[in-house]
mmCIF file with all atom_site columns, C-alpha atoms in Angstrom:
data_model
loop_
_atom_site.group_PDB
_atom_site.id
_atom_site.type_symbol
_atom_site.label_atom_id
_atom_site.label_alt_id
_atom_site.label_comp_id
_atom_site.label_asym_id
_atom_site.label_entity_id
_atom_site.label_seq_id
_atom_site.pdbx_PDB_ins_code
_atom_site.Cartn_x
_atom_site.Cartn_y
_atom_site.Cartn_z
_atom_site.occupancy
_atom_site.B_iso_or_equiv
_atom_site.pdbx_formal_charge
_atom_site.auth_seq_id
_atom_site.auth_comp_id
_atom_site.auth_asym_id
_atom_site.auth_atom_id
_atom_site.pdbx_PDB_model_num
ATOM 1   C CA . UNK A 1 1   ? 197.839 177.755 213.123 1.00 56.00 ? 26  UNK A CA 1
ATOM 2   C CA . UNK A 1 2   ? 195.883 179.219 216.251 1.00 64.00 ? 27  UNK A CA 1
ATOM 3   C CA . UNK A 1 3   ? 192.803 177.752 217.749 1.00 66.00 ? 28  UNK A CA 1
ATOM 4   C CA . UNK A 1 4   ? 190.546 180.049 216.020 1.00 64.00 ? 29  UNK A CA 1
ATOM 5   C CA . UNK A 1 5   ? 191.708 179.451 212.151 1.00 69.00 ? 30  UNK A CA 1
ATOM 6   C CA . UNK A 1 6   ? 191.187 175.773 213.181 1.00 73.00 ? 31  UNK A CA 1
ATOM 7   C CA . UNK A 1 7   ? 187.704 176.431 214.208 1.00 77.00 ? 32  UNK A CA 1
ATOM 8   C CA . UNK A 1 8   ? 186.702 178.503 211.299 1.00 74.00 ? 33  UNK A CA 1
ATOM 9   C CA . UNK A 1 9   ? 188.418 176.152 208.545 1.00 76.00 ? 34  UNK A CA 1
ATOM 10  C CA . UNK A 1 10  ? 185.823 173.158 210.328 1.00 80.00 ? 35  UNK A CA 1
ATOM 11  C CA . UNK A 1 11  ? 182.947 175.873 210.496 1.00 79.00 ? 36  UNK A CA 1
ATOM 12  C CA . UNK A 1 12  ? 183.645 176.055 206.831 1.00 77.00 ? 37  UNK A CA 1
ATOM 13  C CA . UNK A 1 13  ? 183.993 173.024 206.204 1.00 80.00 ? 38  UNK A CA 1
ATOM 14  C CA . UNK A 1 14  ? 180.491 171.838 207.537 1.00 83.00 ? 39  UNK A CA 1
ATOM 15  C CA . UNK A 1 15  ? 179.130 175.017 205.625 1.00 78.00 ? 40  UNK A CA 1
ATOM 16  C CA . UNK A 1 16  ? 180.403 173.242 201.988 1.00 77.00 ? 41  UNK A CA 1
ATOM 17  C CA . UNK A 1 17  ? 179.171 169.843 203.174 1.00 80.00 ? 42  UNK A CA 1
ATOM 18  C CA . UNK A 1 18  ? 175.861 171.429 203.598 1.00 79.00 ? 43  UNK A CA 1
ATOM 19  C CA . UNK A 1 19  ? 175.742 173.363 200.654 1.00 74.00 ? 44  UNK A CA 1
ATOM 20  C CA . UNK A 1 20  ? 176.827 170.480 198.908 1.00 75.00 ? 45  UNK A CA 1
ATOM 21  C CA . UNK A 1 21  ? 173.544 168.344 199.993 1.00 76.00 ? 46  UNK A CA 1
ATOM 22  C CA . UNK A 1 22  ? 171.425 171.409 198.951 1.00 70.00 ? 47  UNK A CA 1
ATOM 23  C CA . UNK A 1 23  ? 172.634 171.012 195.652 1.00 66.00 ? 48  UNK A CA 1
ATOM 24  C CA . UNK A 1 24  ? 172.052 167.469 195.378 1.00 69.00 ? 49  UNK A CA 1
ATOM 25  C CA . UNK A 1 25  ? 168.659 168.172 196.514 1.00 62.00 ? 50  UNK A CA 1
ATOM 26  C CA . UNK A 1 26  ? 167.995 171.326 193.600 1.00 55.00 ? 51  UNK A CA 1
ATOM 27  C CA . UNK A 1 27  ? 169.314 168.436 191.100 1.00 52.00 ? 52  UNK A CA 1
ATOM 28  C CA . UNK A 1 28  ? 166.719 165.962 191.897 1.00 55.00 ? 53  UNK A CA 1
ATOM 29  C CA . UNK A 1 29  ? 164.030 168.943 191.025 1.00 50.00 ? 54  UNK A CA 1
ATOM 30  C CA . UNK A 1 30  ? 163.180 170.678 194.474 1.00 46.00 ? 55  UNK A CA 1
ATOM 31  C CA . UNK A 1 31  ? 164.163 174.062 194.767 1.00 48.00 ? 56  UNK A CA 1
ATOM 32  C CA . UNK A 1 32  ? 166.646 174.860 197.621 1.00 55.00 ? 57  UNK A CA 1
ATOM 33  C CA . UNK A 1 33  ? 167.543 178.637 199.110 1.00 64.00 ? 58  UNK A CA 1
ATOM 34  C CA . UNK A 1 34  ? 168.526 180.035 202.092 1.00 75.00 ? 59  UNK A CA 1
ATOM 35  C CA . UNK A 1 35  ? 166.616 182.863 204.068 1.00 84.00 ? 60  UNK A CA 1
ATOM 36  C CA . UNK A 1 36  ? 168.842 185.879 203.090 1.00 89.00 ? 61  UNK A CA 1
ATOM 37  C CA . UNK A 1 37  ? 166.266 188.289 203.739 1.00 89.00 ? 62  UNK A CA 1
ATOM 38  C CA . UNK A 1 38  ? 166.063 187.196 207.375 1.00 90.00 ? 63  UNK A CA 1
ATOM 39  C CA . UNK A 1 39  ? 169.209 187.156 207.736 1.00 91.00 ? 64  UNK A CA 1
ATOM 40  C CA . UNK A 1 40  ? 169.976 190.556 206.610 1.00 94.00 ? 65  UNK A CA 1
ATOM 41  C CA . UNK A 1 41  ? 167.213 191.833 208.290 1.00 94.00 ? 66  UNK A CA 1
ATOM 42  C CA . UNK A 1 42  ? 167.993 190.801 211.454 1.00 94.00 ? 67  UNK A CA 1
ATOM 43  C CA . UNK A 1 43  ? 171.753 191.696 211.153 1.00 94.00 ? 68  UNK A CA 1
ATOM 44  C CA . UNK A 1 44  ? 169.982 195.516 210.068 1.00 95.00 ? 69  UNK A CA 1
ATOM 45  C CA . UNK A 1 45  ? 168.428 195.562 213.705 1.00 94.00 ? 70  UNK A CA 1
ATOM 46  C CA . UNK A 1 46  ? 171.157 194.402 215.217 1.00 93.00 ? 71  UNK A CA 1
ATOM 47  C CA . UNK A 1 47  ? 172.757 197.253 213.941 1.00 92.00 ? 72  UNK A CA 1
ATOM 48  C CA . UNK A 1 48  ? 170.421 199.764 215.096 1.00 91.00 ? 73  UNK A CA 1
ATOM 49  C CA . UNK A 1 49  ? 170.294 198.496 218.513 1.00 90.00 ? 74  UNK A CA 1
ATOM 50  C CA . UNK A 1 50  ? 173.711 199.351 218.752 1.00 88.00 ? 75  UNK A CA 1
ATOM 51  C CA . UNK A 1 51  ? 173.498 202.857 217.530 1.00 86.00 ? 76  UNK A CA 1
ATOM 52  C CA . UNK A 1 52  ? 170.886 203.345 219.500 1.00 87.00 ? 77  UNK A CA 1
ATOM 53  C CA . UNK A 1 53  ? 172.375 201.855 223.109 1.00 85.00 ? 78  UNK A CA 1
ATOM 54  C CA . UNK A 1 54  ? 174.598 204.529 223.354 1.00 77.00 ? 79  UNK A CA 1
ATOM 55  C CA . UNK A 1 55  ? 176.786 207.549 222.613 1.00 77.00 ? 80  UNK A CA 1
ATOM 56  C CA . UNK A 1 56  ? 179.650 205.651 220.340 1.00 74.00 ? 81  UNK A CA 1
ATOM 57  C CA . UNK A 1 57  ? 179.549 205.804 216.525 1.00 75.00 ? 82  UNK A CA 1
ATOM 58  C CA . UNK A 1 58  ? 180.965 202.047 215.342 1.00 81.00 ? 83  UNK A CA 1
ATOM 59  C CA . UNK A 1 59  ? 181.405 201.753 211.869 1.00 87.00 ? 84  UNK A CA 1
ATOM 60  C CA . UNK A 1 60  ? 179.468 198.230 211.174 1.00 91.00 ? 85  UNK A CA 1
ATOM 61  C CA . UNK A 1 61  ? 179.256 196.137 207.403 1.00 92.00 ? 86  UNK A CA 1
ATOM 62  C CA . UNK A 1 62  ? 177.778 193.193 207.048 1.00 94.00 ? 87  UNK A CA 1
ATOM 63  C CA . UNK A 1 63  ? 179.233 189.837 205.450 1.00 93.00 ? 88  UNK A CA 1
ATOM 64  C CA . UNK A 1 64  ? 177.010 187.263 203.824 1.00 93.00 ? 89  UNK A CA 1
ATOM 65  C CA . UNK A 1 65  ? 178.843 184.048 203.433 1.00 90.00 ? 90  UNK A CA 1
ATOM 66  C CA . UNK A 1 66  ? 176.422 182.612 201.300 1.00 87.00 ? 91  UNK A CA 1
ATOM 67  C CA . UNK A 1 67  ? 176.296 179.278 198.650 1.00 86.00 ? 92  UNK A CA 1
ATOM 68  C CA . UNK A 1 68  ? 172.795 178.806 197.859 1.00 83.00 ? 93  UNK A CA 1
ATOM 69  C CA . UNK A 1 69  ? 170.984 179.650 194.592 1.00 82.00 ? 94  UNK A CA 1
ATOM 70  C CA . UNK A 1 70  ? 168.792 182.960 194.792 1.00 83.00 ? 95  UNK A CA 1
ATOM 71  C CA . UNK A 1 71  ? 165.489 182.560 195.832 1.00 81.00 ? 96  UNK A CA 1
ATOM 72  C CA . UNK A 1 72  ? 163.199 184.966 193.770 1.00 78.00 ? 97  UNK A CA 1
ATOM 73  C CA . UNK A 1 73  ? 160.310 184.740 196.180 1.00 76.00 ? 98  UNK A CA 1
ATOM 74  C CA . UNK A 1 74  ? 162.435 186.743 198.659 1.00 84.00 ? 99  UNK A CA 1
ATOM 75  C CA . UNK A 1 75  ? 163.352 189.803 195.761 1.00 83.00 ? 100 UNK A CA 1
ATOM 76  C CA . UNK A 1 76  ? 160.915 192.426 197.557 1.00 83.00 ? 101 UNK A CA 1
ATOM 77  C CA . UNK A 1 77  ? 162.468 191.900 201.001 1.00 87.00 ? 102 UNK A CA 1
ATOM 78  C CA . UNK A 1 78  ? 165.989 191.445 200.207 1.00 90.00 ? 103 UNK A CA 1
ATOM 79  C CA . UNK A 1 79  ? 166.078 194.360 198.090 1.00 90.00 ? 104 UNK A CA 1
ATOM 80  C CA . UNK A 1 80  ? 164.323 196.461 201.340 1.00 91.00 ? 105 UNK A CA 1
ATOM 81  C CA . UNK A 1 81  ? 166.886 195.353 203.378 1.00 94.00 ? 106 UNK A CA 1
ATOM 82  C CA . UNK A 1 82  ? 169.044 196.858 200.861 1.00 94.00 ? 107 UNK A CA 1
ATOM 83  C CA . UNK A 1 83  ? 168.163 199.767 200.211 1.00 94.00 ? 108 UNK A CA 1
ATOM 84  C CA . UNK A 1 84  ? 167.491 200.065 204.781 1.00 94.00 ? 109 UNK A CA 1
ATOM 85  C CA . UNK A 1 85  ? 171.205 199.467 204.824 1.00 95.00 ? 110 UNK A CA 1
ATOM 86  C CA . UNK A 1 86  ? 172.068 201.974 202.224 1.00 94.00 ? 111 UNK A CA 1
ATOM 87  C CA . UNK A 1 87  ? 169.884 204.521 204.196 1.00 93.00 ? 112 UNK A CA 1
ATOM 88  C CA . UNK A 1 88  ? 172.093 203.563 207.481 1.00 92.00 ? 113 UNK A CA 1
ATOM 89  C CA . UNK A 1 89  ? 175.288 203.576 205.282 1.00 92.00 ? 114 UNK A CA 1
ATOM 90  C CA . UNK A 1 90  ? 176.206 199.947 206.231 1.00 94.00 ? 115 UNK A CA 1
ATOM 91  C CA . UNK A 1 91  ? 178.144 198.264 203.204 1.00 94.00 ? 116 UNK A CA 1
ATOM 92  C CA . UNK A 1 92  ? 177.205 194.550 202.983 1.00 95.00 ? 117 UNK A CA 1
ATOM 93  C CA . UNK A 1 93  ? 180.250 192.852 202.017 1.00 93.00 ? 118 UNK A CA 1
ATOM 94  C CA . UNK A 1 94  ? 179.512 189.364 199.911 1.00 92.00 ? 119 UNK A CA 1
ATOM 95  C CA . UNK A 1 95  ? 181.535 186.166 199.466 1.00 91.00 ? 120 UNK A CA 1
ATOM 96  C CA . UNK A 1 96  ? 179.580 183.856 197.548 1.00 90.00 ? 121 UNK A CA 1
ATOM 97  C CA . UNK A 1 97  ? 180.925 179.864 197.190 1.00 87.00 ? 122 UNK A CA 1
ATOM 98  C CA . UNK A 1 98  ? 178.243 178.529 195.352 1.00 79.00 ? 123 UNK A CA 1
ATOM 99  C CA . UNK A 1 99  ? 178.201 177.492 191.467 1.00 79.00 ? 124 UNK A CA 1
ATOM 100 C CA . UNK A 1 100 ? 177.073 180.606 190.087 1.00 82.00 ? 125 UNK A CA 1
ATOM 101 C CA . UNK A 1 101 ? 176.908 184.240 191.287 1.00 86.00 ? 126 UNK A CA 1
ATOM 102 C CA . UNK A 1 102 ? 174.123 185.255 193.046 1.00 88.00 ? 127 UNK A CA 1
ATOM 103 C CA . UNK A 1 103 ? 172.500 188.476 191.866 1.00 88.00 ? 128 UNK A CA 1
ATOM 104 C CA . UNK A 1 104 ? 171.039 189.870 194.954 1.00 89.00 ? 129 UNK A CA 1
ATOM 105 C CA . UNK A 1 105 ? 174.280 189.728 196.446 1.00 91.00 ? 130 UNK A CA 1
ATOM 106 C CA . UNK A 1 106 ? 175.691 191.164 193.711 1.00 92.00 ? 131 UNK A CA 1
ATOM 107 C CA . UNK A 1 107 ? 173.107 194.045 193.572 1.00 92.00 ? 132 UNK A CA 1
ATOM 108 C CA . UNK A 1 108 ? 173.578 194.153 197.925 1.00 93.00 ? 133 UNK A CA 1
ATOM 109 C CA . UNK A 1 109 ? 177.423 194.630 197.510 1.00 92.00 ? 134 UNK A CA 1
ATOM 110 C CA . UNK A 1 110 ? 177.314 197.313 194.692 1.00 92.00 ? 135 UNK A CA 1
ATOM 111 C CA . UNK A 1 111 ? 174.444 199.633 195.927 1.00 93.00 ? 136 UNK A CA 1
ATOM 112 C CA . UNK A 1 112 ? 175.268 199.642 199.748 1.00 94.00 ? 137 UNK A CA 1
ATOM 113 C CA . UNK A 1 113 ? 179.075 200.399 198.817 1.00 91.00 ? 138 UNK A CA 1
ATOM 114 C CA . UNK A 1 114 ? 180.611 197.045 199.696 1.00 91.00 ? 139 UNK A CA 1
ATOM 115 C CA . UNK A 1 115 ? 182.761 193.809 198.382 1.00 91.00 ? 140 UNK A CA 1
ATOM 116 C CA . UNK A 1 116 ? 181.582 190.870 196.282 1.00 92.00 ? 141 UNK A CA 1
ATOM 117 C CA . UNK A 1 117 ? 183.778 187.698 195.841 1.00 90.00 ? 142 UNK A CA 1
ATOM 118 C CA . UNK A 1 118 ? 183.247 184.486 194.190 1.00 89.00 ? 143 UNK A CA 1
ATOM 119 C CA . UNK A 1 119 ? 186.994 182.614 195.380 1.00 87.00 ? 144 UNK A CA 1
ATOM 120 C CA . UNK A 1 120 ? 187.946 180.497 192.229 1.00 83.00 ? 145 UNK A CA 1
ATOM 121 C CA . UNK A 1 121 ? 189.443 178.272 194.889 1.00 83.00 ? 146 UNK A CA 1
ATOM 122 C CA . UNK A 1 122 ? 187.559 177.405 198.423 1.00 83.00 ? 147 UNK A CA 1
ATOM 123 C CA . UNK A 1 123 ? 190.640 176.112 199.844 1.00 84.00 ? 148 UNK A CA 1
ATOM 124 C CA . UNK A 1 124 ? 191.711 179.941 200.052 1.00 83.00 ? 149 UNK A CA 1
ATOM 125 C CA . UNK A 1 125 ? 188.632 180.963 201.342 1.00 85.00 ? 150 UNK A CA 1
ATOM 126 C CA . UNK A 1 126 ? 189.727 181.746 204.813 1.00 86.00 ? 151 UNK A CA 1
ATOM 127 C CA . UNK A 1 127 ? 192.915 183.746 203.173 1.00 86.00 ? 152 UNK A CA 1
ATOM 128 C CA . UNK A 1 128 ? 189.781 185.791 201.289 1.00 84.00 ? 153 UNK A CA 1
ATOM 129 C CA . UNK A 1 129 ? 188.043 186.054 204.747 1.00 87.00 ? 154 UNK A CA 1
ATOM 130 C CA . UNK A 1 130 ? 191.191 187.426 206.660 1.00 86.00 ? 155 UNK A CA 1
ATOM 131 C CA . UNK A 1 131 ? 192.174 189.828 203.908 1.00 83.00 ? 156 UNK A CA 1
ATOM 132 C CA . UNK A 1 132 ? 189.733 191.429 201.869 1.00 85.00 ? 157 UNK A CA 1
ATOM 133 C CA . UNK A 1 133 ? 186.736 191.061 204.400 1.00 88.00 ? 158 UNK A CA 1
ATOM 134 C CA . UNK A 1 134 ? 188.692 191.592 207.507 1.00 85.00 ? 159 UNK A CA 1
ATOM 135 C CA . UNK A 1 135 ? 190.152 195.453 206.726 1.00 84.00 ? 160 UNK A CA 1
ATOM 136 C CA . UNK A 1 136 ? 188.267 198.435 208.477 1.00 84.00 ? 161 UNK A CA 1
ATOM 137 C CA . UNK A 1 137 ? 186.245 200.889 205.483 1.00 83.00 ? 162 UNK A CA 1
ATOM 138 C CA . UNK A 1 138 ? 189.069 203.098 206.489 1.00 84.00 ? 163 UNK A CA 1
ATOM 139 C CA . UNK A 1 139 ? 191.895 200.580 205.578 1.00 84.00 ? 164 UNK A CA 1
ATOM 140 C CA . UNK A 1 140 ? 189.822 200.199 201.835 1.00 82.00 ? 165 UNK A CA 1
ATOM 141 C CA . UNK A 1 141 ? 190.723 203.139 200.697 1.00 81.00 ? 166 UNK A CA 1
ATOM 142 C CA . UNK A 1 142 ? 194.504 202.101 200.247 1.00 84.00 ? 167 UNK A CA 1
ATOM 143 C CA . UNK A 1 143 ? 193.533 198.260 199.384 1.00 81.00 ? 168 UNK A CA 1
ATOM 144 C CA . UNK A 1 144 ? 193.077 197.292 195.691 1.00 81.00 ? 169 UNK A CA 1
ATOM 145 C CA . UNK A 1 145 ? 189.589 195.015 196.230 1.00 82.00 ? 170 UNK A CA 1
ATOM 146 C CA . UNK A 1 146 ? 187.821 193.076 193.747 1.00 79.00 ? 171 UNK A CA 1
ATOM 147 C CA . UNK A 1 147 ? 185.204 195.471 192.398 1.00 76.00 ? 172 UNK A CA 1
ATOM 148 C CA . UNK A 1 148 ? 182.043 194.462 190.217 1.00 69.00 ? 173 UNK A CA 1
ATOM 149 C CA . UNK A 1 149 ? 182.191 193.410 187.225 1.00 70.00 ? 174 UNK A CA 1
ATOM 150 C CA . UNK A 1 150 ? 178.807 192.221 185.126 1.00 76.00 ? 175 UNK A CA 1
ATOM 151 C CA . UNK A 1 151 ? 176.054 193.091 188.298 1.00 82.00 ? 176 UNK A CA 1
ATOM 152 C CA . UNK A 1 152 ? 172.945 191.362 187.575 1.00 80.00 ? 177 UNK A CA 1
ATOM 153 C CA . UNK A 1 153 ? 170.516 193.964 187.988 1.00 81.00 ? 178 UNK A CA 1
ATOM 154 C CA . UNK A 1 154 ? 167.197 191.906 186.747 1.00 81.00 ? 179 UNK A CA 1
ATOM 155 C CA . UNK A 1 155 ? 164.279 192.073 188.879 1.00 81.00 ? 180 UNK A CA 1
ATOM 156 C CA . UNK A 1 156 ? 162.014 189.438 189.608 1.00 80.00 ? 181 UNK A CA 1
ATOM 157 C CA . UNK A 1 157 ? 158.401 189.921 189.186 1.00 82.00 ? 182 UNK A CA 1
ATOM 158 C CA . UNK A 1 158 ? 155.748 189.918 191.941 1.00 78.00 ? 183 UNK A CA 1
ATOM 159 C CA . UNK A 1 159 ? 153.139 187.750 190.341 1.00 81.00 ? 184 UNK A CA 1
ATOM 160 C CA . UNK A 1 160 ? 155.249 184.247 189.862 1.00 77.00 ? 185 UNK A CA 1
ATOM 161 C CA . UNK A 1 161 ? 158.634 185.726 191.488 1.00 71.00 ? 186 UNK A CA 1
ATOM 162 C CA . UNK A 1 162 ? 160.768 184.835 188.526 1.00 79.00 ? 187 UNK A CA 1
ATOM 163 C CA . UNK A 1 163 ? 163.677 186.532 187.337 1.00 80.00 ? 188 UNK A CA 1
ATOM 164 C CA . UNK A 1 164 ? 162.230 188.547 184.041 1.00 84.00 ? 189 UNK A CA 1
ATOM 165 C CA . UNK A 1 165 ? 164.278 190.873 181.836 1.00 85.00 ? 190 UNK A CA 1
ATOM 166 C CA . UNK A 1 166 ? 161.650 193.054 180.290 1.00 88.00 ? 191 UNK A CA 1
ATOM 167 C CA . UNK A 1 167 ? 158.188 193.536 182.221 1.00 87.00 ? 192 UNK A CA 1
ATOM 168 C CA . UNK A 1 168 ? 154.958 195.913 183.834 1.00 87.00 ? 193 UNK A CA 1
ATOM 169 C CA . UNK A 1 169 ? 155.867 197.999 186.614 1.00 84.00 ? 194 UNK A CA 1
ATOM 170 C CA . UNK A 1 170 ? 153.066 199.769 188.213 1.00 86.00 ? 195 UNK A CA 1
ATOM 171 C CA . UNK A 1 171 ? 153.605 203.574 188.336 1.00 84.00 ? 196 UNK A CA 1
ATOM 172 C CA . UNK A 1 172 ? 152.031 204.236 192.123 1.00 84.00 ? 197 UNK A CA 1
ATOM 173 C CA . UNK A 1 173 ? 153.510 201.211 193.739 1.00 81.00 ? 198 UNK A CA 1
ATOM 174 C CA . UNK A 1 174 ? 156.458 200.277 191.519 1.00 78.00 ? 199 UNK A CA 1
ATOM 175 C CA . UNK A 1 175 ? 155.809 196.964 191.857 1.00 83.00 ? 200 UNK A CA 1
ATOM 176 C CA . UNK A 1 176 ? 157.195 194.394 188.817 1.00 85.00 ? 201 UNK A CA 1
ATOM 177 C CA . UNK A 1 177 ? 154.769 192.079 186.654 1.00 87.00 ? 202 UNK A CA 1
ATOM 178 C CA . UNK A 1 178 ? 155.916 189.615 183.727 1.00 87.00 ? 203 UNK A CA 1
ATOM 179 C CA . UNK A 1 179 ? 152.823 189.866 182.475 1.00 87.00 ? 204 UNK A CA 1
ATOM 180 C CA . UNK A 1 180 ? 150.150 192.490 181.633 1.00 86.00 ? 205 UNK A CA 1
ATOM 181 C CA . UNK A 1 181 ? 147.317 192.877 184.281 1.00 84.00 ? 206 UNK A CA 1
ATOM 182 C CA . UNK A 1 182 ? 143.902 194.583 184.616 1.00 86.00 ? 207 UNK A CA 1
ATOM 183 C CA . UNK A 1 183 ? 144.786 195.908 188.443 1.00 86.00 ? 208 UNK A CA 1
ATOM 184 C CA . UNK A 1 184 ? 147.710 195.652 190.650 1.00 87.00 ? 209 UNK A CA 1
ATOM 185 C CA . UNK A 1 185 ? 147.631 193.487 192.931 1.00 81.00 ? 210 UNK A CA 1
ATOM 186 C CA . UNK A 1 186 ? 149.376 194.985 195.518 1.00 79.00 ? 211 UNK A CA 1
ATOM 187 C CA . UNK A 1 187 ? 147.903 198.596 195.685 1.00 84.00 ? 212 UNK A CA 1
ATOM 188 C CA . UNK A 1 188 ? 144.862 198.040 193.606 1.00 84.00 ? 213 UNK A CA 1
ATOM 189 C CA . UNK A 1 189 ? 145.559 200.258 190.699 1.00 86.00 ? 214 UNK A CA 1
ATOM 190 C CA . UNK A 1 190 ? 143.987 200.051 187.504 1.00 88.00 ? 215 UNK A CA 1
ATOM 191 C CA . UNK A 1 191 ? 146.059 199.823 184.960 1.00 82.00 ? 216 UNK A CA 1
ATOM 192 C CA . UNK A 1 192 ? 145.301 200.898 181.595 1.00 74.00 ? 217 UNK A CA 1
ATOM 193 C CA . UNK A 1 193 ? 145.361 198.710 178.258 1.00 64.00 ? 218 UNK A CA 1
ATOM 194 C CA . UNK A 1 194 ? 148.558 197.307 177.121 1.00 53.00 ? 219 UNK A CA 1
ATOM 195 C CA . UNK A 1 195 ? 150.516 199.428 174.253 1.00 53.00 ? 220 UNK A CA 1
ATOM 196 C CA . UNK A 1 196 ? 151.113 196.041 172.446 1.00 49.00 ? 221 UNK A CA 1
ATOM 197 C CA . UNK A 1 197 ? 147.403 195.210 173.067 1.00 49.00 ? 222 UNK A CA 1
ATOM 198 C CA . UNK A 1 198 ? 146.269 198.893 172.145 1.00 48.00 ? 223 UNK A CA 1
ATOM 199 C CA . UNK A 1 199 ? 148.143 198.788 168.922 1.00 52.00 ? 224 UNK A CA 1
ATOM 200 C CA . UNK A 1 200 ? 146.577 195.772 167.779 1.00 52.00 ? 225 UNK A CA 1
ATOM 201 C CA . UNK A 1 201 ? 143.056 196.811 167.831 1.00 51.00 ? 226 UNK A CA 1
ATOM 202 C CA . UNK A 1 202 ? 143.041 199.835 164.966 1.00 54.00 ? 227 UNK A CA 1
ATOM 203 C CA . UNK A 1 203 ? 144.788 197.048 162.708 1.00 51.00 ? 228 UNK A CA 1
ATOM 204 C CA . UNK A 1 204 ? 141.837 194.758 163.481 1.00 50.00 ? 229 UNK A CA 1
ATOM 205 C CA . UNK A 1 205 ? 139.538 197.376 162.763 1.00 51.00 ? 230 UNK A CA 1
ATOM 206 C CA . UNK A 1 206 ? 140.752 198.141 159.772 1.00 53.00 ? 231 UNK A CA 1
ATOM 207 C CA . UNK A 1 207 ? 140.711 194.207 158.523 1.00 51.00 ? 232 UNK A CA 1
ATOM 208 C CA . UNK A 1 208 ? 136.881 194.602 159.486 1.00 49.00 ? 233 UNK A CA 1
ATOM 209 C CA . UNK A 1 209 ? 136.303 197.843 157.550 1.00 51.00 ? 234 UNK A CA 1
ATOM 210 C CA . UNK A 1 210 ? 138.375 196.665 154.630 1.00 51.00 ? 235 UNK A CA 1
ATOM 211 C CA . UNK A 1 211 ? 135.989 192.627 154.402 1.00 48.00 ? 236 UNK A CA 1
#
């Protein structure tokens, strides 16, 4: 084994001990997740910089290695980042090692084009890294990868940032509430009564007529 798969294995290593203290943490009731957004947001202007520097074309992905639960606060500028990568055609490849599959990832991987992986076992995790991450987009085409199956595509809202399945979306700004509100509070709109709200009221009127 060279020098390098030694490295990595003790690289990932340290990344499972740590993940494994975040979880011990979420259990005794705080709420542990990593700055994805940063981190993809950075990687995107790393990106750029390179295109940018010069005449050559590369043709660069991006691979999250990530094990921490989803942190709904973040859904807004994750799913920016996103969509900025999908606008530079940049797939965002995703091998998740945590205890349940992460749905920004998920949603990353399948709208920018790229892989998600959840290894069953993490002692083959460098055998994922150096064969399904590792091959050039040109390589893909004649690989049989792990494709999506089941993508998580809930949203969470803006007002408490929790995952919701049903909710408001504002029709200037798009943004998400769980709940009905009077304005938005991102762009200001006013937003007009609620249909549930709005068919309540004739049947109230009517119990008044009829007393």
């Amino acid at each position: 084994m060279s020098a390098l798969s030694i490295d990595l294995l003790e690289k990932l290593e340290e990344f499972v001990g740590r993940d494994e203290k975040l979880l011990k943490k979420e259990l005794e009731g705080s709420t542990a997740s990593s700055l994805l957004s940063g981190s993809l947001s950075m990687a995107l202007c790393y990106i750029q910089r390179v295109f940018r520097s010069g005449p050559l074309h590369p043709h660069p992905r991006i691979l999250c290695l990530h094990g921490s639960q989803d942190g709904p606060e973040q859904y807004v500028a994750i799913m920016n980042a996103i969509f900025s990568a999908q606008r530079s055609m940049v797939p965002i490849d995703s091998c998740f090692i945590g205890a349940q599959n992460s749905a920004f990832l998920q949603q990353a991987s399948y709208i920018t084009g790229g892989v998600y992986l959840k290894p069953q076992l993490l002692e083959g995790t460098f055998q994922y890294l150096s064969t399904v991450f590792a091959t050039d987009l040109h390589s893909r085409g004649f690989l049989q990868l792990p494709k999506s199956v089941g993508v998580d595509f809930r949203a969470s809202c803006f007002c408490h940032k929790k995952t919701i399945d049903m909710g408001y979306i504002c029709s200037v700004c798009l943004s998400i509430f769980c709940k009905h509100h009077k304005k938005c509070s991102t762009c200001g709109s006013v937003f007009g009564q609620a249909q549930s709200e709005a068919a309540s009221e004739p049947s109230k009127k009517r119990k008044t007529g009829d007393a």
